[in-house]
Each structure stands twice: as structure tokens, then as C-alpha cells.
PDB file of C-alpha atoms and ligand atoms in Angstrom:
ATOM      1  CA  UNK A  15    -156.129 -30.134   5.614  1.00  0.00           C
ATOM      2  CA  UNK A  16    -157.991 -26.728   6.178  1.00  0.00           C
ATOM      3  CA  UNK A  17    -161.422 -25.541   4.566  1.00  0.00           C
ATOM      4  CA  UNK A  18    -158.816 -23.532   1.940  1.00  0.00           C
ATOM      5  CA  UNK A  19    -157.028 -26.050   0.740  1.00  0.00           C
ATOM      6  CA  UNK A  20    -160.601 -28.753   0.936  1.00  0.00           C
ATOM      7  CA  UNK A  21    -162.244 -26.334  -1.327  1.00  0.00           C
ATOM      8  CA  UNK A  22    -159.723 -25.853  -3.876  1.00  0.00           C
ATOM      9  CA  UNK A  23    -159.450 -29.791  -4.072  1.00  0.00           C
ATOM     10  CA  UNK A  24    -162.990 -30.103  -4.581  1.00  0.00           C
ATOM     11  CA  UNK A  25    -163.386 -27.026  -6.631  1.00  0.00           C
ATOM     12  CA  UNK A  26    -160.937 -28.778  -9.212  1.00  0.00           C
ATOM     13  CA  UNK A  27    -163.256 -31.699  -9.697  1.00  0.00           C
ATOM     14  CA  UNK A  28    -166.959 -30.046  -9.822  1.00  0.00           C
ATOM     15  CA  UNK A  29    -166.092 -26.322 -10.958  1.00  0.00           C
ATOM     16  CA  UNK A  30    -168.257 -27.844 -13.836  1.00  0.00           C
ATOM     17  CA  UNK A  31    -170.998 -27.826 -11.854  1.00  0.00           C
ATOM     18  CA  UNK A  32    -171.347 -24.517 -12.335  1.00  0.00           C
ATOM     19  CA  UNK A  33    -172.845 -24.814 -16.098  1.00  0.00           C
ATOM     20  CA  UNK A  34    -176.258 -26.180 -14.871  1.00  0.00           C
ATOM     21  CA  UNK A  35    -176.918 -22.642 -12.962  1.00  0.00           C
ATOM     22  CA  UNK A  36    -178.394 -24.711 -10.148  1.00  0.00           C
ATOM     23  CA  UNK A  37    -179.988 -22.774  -7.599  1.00  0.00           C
ATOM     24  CA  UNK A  38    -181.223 -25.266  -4.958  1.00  0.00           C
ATOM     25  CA  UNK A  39    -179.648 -28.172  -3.085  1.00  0.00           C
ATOM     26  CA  UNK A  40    -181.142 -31.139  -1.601  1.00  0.00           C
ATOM     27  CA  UNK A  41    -179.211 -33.552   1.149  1.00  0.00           C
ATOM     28  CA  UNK A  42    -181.205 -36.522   1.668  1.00  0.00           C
ATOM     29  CA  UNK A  43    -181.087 -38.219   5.223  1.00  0.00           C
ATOM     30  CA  UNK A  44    -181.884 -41.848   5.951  1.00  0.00           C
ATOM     31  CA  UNK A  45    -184.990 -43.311   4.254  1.00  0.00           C
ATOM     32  CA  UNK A  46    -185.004 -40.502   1.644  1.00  0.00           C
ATOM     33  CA  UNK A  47    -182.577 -42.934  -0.048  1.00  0.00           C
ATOM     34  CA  UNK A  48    -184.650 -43.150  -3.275  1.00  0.00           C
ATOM     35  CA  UNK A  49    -186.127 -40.005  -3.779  1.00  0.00           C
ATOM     36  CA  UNK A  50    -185.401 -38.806  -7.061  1.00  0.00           C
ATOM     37  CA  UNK A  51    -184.372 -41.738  -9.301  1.00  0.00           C
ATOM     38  CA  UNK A  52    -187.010 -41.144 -11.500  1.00  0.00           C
ATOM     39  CA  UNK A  53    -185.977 -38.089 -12.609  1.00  0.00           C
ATOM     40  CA  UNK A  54    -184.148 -37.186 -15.542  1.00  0.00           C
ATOM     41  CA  UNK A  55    -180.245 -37.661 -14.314  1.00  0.00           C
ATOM     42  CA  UNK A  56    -177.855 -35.143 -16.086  1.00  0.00           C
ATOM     43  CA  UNK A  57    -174.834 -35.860 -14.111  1.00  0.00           C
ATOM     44  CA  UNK A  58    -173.378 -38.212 -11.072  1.00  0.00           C
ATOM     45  CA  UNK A  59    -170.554 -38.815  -9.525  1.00  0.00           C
ATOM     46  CA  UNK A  60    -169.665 -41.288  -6.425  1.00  0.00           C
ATOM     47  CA  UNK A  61    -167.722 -40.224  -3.847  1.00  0.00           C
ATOM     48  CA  UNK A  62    -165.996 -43.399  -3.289  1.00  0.00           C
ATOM     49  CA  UNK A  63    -164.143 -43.137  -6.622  1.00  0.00           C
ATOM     50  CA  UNK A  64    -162.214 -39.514  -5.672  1.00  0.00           C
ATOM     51  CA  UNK A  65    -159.509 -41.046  -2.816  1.00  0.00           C
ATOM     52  CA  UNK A  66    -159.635 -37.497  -1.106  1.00  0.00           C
ATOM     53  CA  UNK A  67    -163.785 -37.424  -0.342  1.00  0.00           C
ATOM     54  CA  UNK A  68    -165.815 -39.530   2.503  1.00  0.00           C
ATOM     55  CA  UNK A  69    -167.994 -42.395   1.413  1.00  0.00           C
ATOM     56  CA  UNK A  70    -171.187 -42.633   3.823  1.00  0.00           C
ATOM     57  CA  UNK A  71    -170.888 -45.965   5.874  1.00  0.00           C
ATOM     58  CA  UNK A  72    -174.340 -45.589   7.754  1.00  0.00           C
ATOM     59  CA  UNK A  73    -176.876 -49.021   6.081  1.00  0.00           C
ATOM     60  CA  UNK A  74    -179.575 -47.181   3.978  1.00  0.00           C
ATOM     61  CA  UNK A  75    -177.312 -44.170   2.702  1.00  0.00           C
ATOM     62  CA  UNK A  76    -175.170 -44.127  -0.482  1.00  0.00           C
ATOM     63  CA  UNK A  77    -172.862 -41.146  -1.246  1.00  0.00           C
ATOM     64  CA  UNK A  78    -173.549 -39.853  -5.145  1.00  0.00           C
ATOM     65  CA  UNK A  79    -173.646 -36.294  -6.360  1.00  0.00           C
ATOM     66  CA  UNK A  80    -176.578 -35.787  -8.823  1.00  0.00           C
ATOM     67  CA  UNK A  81    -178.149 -33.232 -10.663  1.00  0.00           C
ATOM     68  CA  UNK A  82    -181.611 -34.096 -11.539  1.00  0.00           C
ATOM     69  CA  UNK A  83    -184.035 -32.166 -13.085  1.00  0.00           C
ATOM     70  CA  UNK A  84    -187.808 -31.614 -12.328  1.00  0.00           C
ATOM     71  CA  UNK A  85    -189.998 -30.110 -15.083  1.00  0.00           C
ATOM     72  CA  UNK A  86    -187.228 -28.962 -16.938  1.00  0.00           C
ATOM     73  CA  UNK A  87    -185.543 -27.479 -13.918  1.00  0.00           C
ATOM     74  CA  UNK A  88    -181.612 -28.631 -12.555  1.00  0.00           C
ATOM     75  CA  UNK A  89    -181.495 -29.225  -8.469  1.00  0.00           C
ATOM     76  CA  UNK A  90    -178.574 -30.207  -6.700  1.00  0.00           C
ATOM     77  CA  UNK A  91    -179.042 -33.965  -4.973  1.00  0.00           C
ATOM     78  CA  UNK A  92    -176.615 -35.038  -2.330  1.00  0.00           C
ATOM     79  CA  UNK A  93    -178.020 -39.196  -1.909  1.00  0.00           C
ATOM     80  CA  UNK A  94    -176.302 -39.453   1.491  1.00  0.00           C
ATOM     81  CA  UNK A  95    -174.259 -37.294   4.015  1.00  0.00           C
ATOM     82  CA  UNK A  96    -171.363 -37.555   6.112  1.00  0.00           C
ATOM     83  CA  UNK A  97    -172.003 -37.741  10.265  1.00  0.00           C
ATOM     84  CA  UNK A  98    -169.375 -37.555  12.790  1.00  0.00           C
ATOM     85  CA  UNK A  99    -170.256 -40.798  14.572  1.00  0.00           C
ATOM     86  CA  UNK A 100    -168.949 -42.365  11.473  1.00  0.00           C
ATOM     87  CA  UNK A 101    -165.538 -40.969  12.034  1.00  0.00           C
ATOM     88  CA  UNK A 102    -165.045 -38.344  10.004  1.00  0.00           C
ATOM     89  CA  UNK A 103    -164.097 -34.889  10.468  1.00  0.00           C
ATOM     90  CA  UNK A 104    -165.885 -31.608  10.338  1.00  0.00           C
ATOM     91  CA  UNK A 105    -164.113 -30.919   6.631  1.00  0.00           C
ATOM     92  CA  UNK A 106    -165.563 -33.893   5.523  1.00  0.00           C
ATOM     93  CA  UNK A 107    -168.580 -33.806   6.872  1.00  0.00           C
ATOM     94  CA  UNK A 108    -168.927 -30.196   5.478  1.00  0.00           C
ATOM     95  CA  UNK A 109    -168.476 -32.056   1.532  1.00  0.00           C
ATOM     96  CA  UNK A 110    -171.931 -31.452   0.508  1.00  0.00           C
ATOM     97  CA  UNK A 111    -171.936 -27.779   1.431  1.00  0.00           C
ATOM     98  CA  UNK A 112    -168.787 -27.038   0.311  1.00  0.00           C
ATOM     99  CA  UNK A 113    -169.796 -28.069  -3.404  1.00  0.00           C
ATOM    100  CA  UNK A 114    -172.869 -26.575  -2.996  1.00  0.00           C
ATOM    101  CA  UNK A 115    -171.323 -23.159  -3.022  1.00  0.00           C
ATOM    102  CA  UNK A 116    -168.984 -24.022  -4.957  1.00  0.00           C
ATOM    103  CA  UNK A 117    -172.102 -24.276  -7.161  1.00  0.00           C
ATOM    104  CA  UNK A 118    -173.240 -21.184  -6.367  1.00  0.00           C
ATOM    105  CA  UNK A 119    -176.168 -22.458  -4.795  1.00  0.00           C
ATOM    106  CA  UNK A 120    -178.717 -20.113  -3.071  1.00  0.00           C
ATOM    107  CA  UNK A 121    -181.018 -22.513  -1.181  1.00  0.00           C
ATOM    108  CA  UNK A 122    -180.259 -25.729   0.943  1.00  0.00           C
ATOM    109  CA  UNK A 123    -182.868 -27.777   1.922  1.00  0.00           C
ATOM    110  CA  UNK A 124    -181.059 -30.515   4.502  1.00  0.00           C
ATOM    111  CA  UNK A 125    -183.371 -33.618   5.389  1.00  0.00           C
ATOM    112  CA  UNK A 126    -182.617 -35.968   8.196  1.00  0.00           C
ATOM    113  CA  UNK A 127    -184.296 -38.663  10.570  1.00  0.00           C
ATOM    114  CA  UNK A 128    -184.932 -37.666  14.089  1.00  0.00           C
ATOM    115  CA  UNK A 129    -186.369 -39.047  17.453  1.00  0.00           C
ATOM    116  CA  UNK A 130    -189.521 -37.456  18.706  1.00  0.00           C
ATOM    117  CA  UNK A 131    -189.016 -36.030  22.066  1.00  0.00           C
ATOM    118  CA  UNK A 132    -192.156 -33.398  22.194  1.00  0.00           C
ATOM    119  CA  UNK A 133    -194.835 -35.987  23.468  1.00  0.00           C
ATOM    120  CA  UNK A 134    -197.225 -34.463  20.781  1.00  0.00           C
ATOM    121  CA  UNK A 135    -195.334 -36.023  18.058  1.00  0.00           C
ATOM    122  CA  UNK A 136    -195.507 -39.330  16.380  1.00  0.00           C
ATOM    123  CA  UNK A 137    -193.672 -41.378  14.174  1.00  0.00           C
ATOM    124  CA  UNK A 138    -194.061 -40.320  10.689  1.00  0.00           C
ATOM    125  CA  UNK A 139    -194.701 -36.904  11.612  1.00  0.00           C
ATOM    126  CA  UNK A 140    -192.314 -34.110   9.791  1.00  0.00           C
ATOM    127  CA  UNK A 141    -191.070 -31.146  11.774  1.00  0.00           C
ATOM    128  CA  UNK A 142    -189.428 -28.052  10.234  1.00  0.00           C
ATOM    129  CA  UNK A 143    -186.339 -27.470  12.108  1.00  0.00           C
ATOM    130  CA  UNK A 144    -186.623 -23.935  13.726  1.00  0.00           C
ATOM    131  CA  UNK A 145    -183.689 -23.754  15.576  1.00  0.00           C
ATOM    132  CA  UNK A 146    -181.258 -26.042  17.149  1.00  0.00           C
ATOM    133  CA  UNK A 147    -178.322 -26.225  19.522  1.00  0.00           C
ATOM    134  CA  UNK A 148    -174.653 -26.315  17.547  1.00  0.00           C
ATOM    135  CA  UNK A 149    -172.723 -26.018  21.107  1.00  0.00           C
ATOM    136  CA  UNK A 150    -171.505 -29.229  20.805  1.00  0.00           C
ATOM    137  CA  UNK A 151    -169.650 -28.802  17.745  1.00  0.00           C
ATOM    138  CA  UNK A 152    -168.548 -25.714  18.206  1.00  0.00           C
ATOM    139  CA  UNK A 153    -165.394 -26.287  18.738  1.00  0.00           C
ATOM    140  CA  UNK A 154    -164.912 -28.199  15.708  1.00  0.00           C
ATOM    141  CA  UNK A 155    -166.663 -25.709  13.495  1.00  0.00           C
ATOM    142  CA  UNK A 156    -164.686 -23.032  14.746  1.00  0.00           C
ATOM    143  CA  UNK A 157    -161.464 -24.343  14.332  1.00  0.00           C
ATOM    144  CA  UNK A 158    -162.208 -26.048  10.929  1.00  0.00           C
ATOM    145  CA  UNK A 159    -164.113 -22.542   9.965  1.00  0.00           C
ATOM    146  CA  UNK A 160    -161.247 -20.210  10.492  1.00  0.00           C
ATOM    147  CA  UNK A 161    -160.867 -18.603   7.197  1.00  0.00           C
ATOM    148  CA  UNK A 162    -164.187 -17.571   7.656  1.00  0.00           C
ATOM    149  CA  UNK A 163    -165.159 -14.842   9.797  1.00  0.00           C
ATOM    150  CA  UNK A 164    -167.378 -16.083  12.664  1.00  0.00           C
ATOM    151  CA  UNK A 165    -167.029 -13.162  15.167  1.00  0.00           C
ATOM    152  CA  UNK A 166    -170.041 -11.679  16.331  1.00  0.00           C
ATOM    153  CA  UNK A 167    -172.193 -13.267  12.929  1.00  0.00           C
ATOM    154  CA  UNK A 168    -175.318 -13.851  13.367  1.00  0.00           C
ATOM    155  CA  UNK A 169    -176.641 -17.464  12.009  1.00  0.00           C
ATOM    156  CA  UNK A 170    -179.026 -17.074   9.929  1.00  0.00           C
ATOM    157  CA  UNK A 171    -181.169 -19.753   9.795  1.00  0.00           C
ATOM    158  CA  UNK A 172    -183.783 -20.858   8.807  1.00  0.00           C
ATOM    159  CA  UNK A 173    -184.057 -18.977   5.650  1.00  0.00           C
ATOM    160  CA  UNK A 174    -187.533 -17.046   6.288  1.00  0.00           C
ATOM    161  CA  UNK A 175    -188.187 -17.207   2.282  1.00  0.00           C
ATOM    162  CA  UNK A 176    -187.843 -21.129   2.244  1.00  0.00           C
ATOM    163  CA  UNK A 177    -190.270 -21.708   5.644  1.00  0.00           C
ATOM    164  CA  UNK A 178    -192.880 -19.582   3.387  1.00  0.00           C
ATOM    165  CA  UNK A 179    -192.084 -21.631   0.407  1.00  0.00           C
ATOM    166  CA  UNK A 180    -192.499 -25.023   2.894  1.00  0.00           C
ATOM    167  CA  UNK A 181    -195.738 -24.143   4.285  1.00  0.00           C
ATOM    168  CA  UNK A 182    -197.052 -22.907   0.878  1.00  0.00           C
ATOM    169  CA  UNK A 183    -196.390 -26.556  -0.179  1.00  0.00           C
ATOM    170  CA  UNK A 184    -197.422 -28.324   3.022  1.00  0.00           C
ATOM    171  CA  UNK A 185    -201.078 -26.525   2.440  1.00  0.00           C
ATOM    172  CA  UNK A 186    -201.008 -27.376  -1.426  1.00  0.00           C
ATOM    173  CA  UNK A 187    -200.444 -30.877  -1.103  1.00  0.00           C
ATOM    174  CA  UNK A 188    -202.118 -31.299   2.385  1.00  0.00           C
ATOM    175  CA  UNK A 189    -199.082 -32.639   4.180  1.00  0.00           C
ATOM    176  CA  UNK A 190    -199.220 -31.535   7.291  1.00  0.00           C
ATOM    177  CA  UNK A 191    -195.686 -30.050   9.086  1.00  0.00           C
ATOM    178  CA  UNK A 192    -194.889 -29.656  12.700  1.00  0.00           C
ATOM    179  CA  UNK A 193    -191.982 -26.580  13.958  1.00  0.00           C
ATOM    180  CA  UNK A 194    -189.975 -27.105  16.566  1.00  0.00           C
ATOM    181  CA  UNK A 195    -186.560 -27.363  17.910  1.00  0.00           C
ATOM    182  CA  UNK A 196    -183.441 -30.190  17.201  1.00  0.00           C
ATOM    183  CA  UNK A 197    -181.175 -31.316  19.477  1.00  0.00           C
ATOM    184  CA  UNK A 198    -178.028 -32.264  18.002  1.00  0.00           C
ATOM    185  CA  UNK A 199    -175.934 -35.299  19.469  1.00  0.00           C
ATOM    186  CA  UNK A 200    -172.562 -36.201  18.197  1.00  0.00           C
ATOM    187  CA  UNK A 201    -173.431 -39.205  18.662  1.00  0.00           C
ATOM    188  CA  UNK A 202    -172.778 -42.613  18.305  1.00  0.00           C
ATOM    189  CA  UNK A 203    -175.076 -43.632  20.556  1.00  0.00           C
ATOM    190  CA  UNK A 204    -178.699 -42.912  20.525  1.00  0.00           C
ATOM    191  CA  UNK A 205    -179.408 -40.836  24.007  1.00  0.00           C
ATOM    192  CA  UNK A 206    -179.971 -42.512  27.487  1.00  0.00           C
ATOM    193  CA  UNK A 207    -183.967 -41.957  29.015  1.00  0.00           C
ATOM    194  CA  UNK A 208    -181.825 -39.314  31.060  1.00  0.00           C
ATOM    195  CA  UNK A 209    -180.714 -37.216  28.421  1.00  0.00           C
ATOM    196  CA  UNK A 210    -183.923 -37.428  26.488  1.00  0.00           C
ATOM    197  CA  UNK A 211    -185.906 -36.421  29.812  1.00  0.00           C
ATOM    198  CA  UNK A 212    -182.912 -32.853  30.079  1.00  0.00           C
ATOM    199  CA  UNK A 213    -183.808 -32.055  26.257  1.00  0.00           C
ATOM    200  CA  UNK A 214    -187.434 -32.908  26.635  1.00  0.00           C
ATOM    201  CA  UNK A 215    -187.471 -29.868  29.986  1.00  0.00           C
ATOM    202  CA  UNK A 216    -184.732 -27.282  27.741  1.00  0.00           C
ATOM    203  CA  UNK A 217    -188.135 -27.429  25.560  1.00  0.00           C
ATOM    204  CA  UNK A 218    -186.714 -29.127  22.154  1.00  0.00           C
ATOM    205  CA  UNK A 219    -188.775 -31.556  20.233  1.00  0.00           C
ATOM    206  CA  UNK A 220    -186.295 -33.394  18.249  1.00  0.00           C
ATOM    207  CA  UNK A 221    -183.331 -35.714  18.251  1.00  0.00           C
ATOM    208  CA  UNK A 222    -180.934 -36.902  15.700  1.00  0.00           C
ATOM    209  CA  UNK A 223    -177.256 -36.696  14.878  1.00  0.00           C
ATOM    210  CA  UNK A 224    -176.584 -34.855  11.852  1.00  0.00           C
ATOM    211  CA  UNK A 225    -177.710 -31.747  10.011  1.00  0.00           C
ATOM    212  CA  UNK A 226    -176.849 -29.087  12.207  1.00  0.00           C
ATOM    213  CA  UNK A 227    -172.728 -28.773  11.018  1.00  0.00           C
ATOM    214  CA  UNK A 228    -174.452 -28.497   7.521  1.00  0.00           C
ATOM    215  CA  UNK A 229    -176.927 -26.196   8.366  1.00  0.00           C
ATOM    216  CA  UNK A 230    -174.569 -23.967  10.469  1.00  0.00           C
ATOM    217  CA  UNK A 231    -171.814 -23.345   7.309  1.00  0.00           C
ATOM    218  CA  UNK A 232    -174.551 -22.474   4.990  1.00  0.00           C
ATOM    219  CA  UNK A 233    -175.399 -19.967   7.175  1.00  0.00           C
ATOM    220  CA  UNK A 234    -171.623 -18.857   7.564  1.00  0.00           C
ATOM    221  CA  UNK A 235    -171.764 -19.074   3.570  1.00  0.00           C
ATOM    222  CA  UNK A 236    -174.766 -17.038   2.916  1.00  0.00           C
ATOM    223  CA  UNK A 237    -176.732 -20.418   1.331  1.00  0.00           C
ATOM    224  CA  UNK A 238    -180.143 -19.754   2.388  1.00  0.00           C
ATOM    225  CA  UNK A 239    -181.650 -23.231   4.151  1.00  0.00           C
ATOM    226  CA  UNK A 240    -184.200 -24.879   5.969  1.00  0.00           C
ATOM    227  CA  UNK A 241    -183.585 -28.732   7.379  1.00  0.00           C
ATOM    228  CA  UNK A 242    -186.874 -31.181   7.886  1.00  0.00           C
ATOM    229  CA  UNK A 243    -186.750 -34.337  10.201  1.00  0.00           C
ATOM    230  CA  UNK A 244    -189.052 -37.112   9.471  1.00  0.00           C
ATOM    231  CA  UNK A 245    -190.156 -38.298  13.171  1.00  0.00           C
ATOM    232  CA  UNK A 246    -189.005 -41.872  12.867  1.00  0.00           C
ATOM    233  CA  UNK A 247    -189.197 -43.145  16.341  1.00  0.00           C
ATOM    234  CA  UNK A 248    -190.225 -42.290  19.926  1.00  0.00           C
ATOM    235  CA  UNK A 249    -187.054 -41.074  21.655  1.00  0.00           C
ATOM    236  CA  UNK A 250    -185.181 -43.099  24.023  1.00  0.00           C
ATOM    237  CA  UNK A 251    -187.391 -43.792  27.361  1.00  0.00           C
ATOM    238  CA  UNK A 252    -190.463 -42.307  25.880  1.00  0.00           C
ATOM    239  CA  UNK A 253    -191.535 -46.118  25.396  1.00  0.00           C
ATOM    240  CA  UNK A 254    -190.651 -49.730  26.477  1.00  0.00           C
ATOM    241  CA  UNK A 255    -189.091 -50.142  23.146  1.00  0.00           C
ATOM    242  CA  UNK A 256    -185.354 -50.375  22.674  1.00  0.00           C
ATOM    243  CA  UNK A 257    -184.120 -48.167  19.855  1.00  0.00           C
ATOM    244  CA  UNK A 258    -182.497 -49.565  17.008  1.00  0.00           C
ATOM    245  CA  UNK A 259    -181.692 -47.863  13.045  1.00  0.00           C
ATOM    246  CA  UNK A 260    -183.542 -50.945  11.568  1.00  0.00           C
ATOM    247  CA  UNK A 261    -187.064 -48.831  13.169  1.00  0.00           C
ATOM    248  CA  UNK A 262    -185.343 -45.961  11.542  1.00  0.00           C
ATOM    249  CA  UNK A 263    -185.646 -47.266   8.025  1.00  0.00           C
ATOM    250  CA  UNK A 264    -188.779 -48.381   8.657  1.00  0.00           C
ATOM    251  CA  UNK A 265    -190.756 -46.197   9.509  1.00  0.00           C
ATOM    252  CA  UNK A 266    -188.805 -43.868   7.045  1.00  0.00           C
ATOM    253  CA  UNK A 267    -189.602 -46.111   4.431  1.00  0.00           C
ATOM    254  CA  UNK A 268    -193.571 -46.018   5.582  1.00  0.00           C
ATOM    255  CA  UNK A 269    -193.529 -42.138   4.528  1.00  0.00           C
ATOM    256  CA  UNK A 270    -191.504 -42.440   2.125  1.00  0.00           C
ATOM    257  CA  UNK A 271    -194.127 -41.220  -0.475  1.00  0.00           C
ATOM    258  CA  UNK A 272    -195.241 -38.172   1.767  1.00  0.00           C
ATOM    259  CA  UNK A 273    -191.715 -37.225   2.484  1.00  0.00           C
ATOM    260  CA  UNK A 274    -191.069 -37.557  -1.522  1.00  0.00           C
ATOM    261  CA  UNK A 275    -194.219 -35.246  -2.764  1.00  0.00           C
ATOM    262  CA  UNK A 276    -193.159 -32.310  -0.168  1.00  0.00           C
ATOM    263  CA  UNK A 277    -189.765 -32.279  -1.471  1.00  0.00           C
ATOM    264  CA  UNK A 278    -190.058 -32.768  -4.951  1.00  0.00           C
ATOM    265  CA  UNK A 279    -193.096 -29.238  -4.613  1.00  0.00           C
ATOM    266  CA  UNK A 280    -190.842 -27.713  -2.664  1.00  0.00           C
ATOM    267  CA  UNK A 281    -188.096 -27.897  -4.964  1.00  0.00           C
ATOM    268  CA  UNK A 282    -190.315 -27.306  -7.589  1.00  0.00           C
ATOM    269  CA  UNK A 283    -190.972 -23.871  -5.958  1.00  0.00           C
ATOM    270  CA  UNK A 284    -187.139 -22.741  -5.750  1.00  0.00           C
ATOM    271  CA  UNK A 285    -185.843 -24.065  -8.970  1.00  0.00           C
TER     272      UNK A 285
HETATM  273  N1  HPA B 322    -181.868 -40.181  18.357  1.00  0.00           N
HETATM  274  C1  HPA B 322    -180.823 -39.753  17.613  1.00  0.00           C
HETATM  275  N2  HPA B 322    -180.800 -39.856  16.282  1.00  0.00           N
HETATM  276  C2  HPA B 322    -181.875 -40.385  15.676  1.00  0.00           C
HETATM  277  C3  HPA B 322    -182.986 -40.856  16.395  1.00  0.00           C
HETATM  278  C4  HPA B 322    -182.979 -40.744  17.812  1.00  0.00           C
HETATM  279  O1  HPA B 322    -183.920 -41.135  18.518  1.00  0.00           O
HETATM  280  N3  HPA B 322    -183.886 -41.322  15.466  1.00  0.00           N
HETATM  281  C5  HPA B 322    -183.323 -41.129  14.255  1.00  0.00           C
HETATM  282  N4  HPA B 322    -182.106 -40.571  14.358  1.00  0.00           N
END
């Protein structure tokens, strides 16, 4: 299968999508699970019943296709997201972005859960994603990206409209937002105390395994976007304590109400 032929599959089942005039997309990460399910629903799908889409296997995420609306106003709601430590490749891990153009969305807003690796960071701290490393899919993007041109393009991301837009909001509502930069790793595995130690001296500040394939084709596809990690844990060897996704959730679940109010003013902002 090739981006082409993915997109005209999926553009068969959610052309509809269209009709809302949606202009902003949300992808929630782990422990953003709930956010939204007491707004007004006006359409859902699950990926599990269309044979040819992924269905998220990671405890804590689901894999539905919402649009909600906030005072009046239609968003885009991905409720889980496709990694490649789950097996999947880059097409399919592209899904939400792919129907988010084909939606004719104009801003992405990706969220995700991340190790803290700057030693000024806490769990339960948010950090907007500045910039991040994508050599390590690369090689996937490019060859699942051919039909688009990537030669000498410029990624542009973040979106500088949607940083003003998240600071705007972190002042309003008093939630406070660290910058800095996320490593991305393929994963499975969470990182050894070595590799955390190499990213910690390259000068990032953050460490998770998903995001950065999304944020990367919006950029190819002219979606403006901006990605937020929630700092759920201490990375590996920055503490005694073995890492595990159950401390994850957890401490995911502790800001869970923090994490919700930024989003839900931020959207309110781009709607
Ligand atoms: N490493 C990688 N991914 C993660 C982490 C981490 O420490 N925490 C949450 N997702």
C-alpha cells in the first residue's frame, strides 16, 4: 500500500467529514484518554470496525474518530494513536493525519506522554515541544512519503500562530508550560540510563515514542501544529525507580484535569 492509494481508501469512508468545516484537530496521547466525553458528540467512528485501519493496542488508549463540539464549535478528536512499537507501519501510523487533511484541517494539536530528561522538570509538568529529532524515522517517512515532495522542504514546525495561541492560554488559565526539545525513540523499550545520559548532553529535555511521524507529515501537508508532552516520569537512570507504563497512567491520570482545561482553551481559541 502507498500514501496514494491509503488516502483514497480512507477518503472513501470520511469524505463526509468535510460537512462539519472543522478547522482544528486534537490526537490525544496516553492519560488524555477521557478528555472530551462530555462534550456534545456529533459523530464517531471506531477504527476496529473498518478491516483496512489500525486499532491502538497500547492499555489506556482506544482508537475512535470524534467530532465534538465546544461552545457551539466542531474539533476534530483522534481518542488514541498508532506507535510503531506496536507494529505498525508508517501508513498506519500516519491514519490520524491523513483524515485530518482529508478534513481540511488547518491546525493539529498532537498530545503525548514523555519522560523528563532536563533535570529541571518534574512529573506532571507540560512541555511544548519545540523541536525534535525525526532521524530515526527517516527512512520510513521518506519512503512511505514519496508522492510528496520532500527535497530541500523545510519542516515547519511548530506552527508560530498556535505557540502564541498556547501561551495566551497557559497565562489565562494559570497553567504553567515548559519549551524544550523531544527525543523520539522507536521504541519498544523505554531507554537504557546510557541513552538517557547521550540525550540528556545533545541538550533535549524529553522522551517518548510517538508524535514526531505525526508531527513531521503535517508539516509536509501544510497542517499547522504544535505537540505537548505531559512529563509523566523521571527518565530512565534519573532515579532508583524502574520504569514501567502503569507510572505512566498514573501520573497522567493525576493531571488529568490540568491537561484537560489547557486543551479544551486552546481549542477553544482555534475553532
Ligand atoms: N521514555 C519513552 N517514552 C515514554 C516515557 C519515557 O520515559 N514516559 C512516557 N513515555
Amino acid at each position: 500500500m502507498n500514501l496514494h492509494d491509503y488516502s483514497a481508501q480512507l477518503e472513501n469512508s470520511f469524505y463526509k467529514l468535510r460537512d462539519f468545516d472543522l478547522k482544528t484537530a486534537i490526537i490525544l496521547g496516553s492519560g488524555l484518554n477521557q478528555f472530551g466525553t462530555d462534550l456534545p458528540l456529533l459523530y464517531s467512528i471506531d477504527t476496529a470496525d473498518y478491516d483496512f485501519m489500525p486499532v491502538s493496542t497500547v492499555e489506556g488508549h482506544n482508537s475512535t474518530i470524534e467530532v465534538r463540539s465546544i461552545s457551539d464549535k466542531p474539533f476534530l478528536l483522534f481518542r488514541g494513536r498508532f506507535h510503531f512499537y506496536e507494529g505498525y507501519d508508517i501508513l498506519q501510523c500516519l491514519t490520524p493525519v491523513i483524515i485530518a487533511k482529508i478534513a481540511n484541517i488547518s491546525n493539529l494539536m498532537a498530545t503525548n506522554a514523555a519522560g523528563g530528561v532536563n533535570p529541571y522538570f518534574k512529573p506532571g509538568d507540560l512541555m511544548i515541544i519545540n523541536s525534535f529529532n525525526s532521524f530515526n524515522i527517516r527512512k520510513e517517512l521518506s519512503d512511505a512519503l514519496q508522492d510528496i515532495k520532500t527535497v530541500d522542504t523545510y519542516l515547519d514546525y511548530p506552527a508560530p500562530e498556535l505557540i502564541e495561541k498556547l501561551l495566551e492560554t497557559s497565562s489565562e488559565t494559570g497553567i504553567l508550560l515548559k519549551e524544550g526539545l523531544y527525543w523520539y525513540n522507536k521504541g519498544p523499550a523505554y531507554e537504557t540510563p546510557a541513552e538517557i545520559k547521550m540525550i540528556s548532553k545533545l541538550g533535549y529535555d524529553a522522551v517518548g515514542m510517538s508524535t514526531v511521524h505525526e508531527i513531521y507529515f503535517a508539516a509536509l501537508s501544510g497542517i499547522s501544529s504544535i505537540a505537548i508532552s505531559c512529563i509523566t516520569n523521571y527518565a530512565a537512570g534519573l532515579t532508583d525507580q524502574k520504569l514501567a507504563h502503569s507510572e505512566v497512567v498514573e501520573t497522567a491520570d493525576l493531571i488529568r484535569t490540568k491537561f484537560e482545561t489547557l486543551i479544551s482553551s486552546f481549542i477553544l481559541k482555534t475553532v
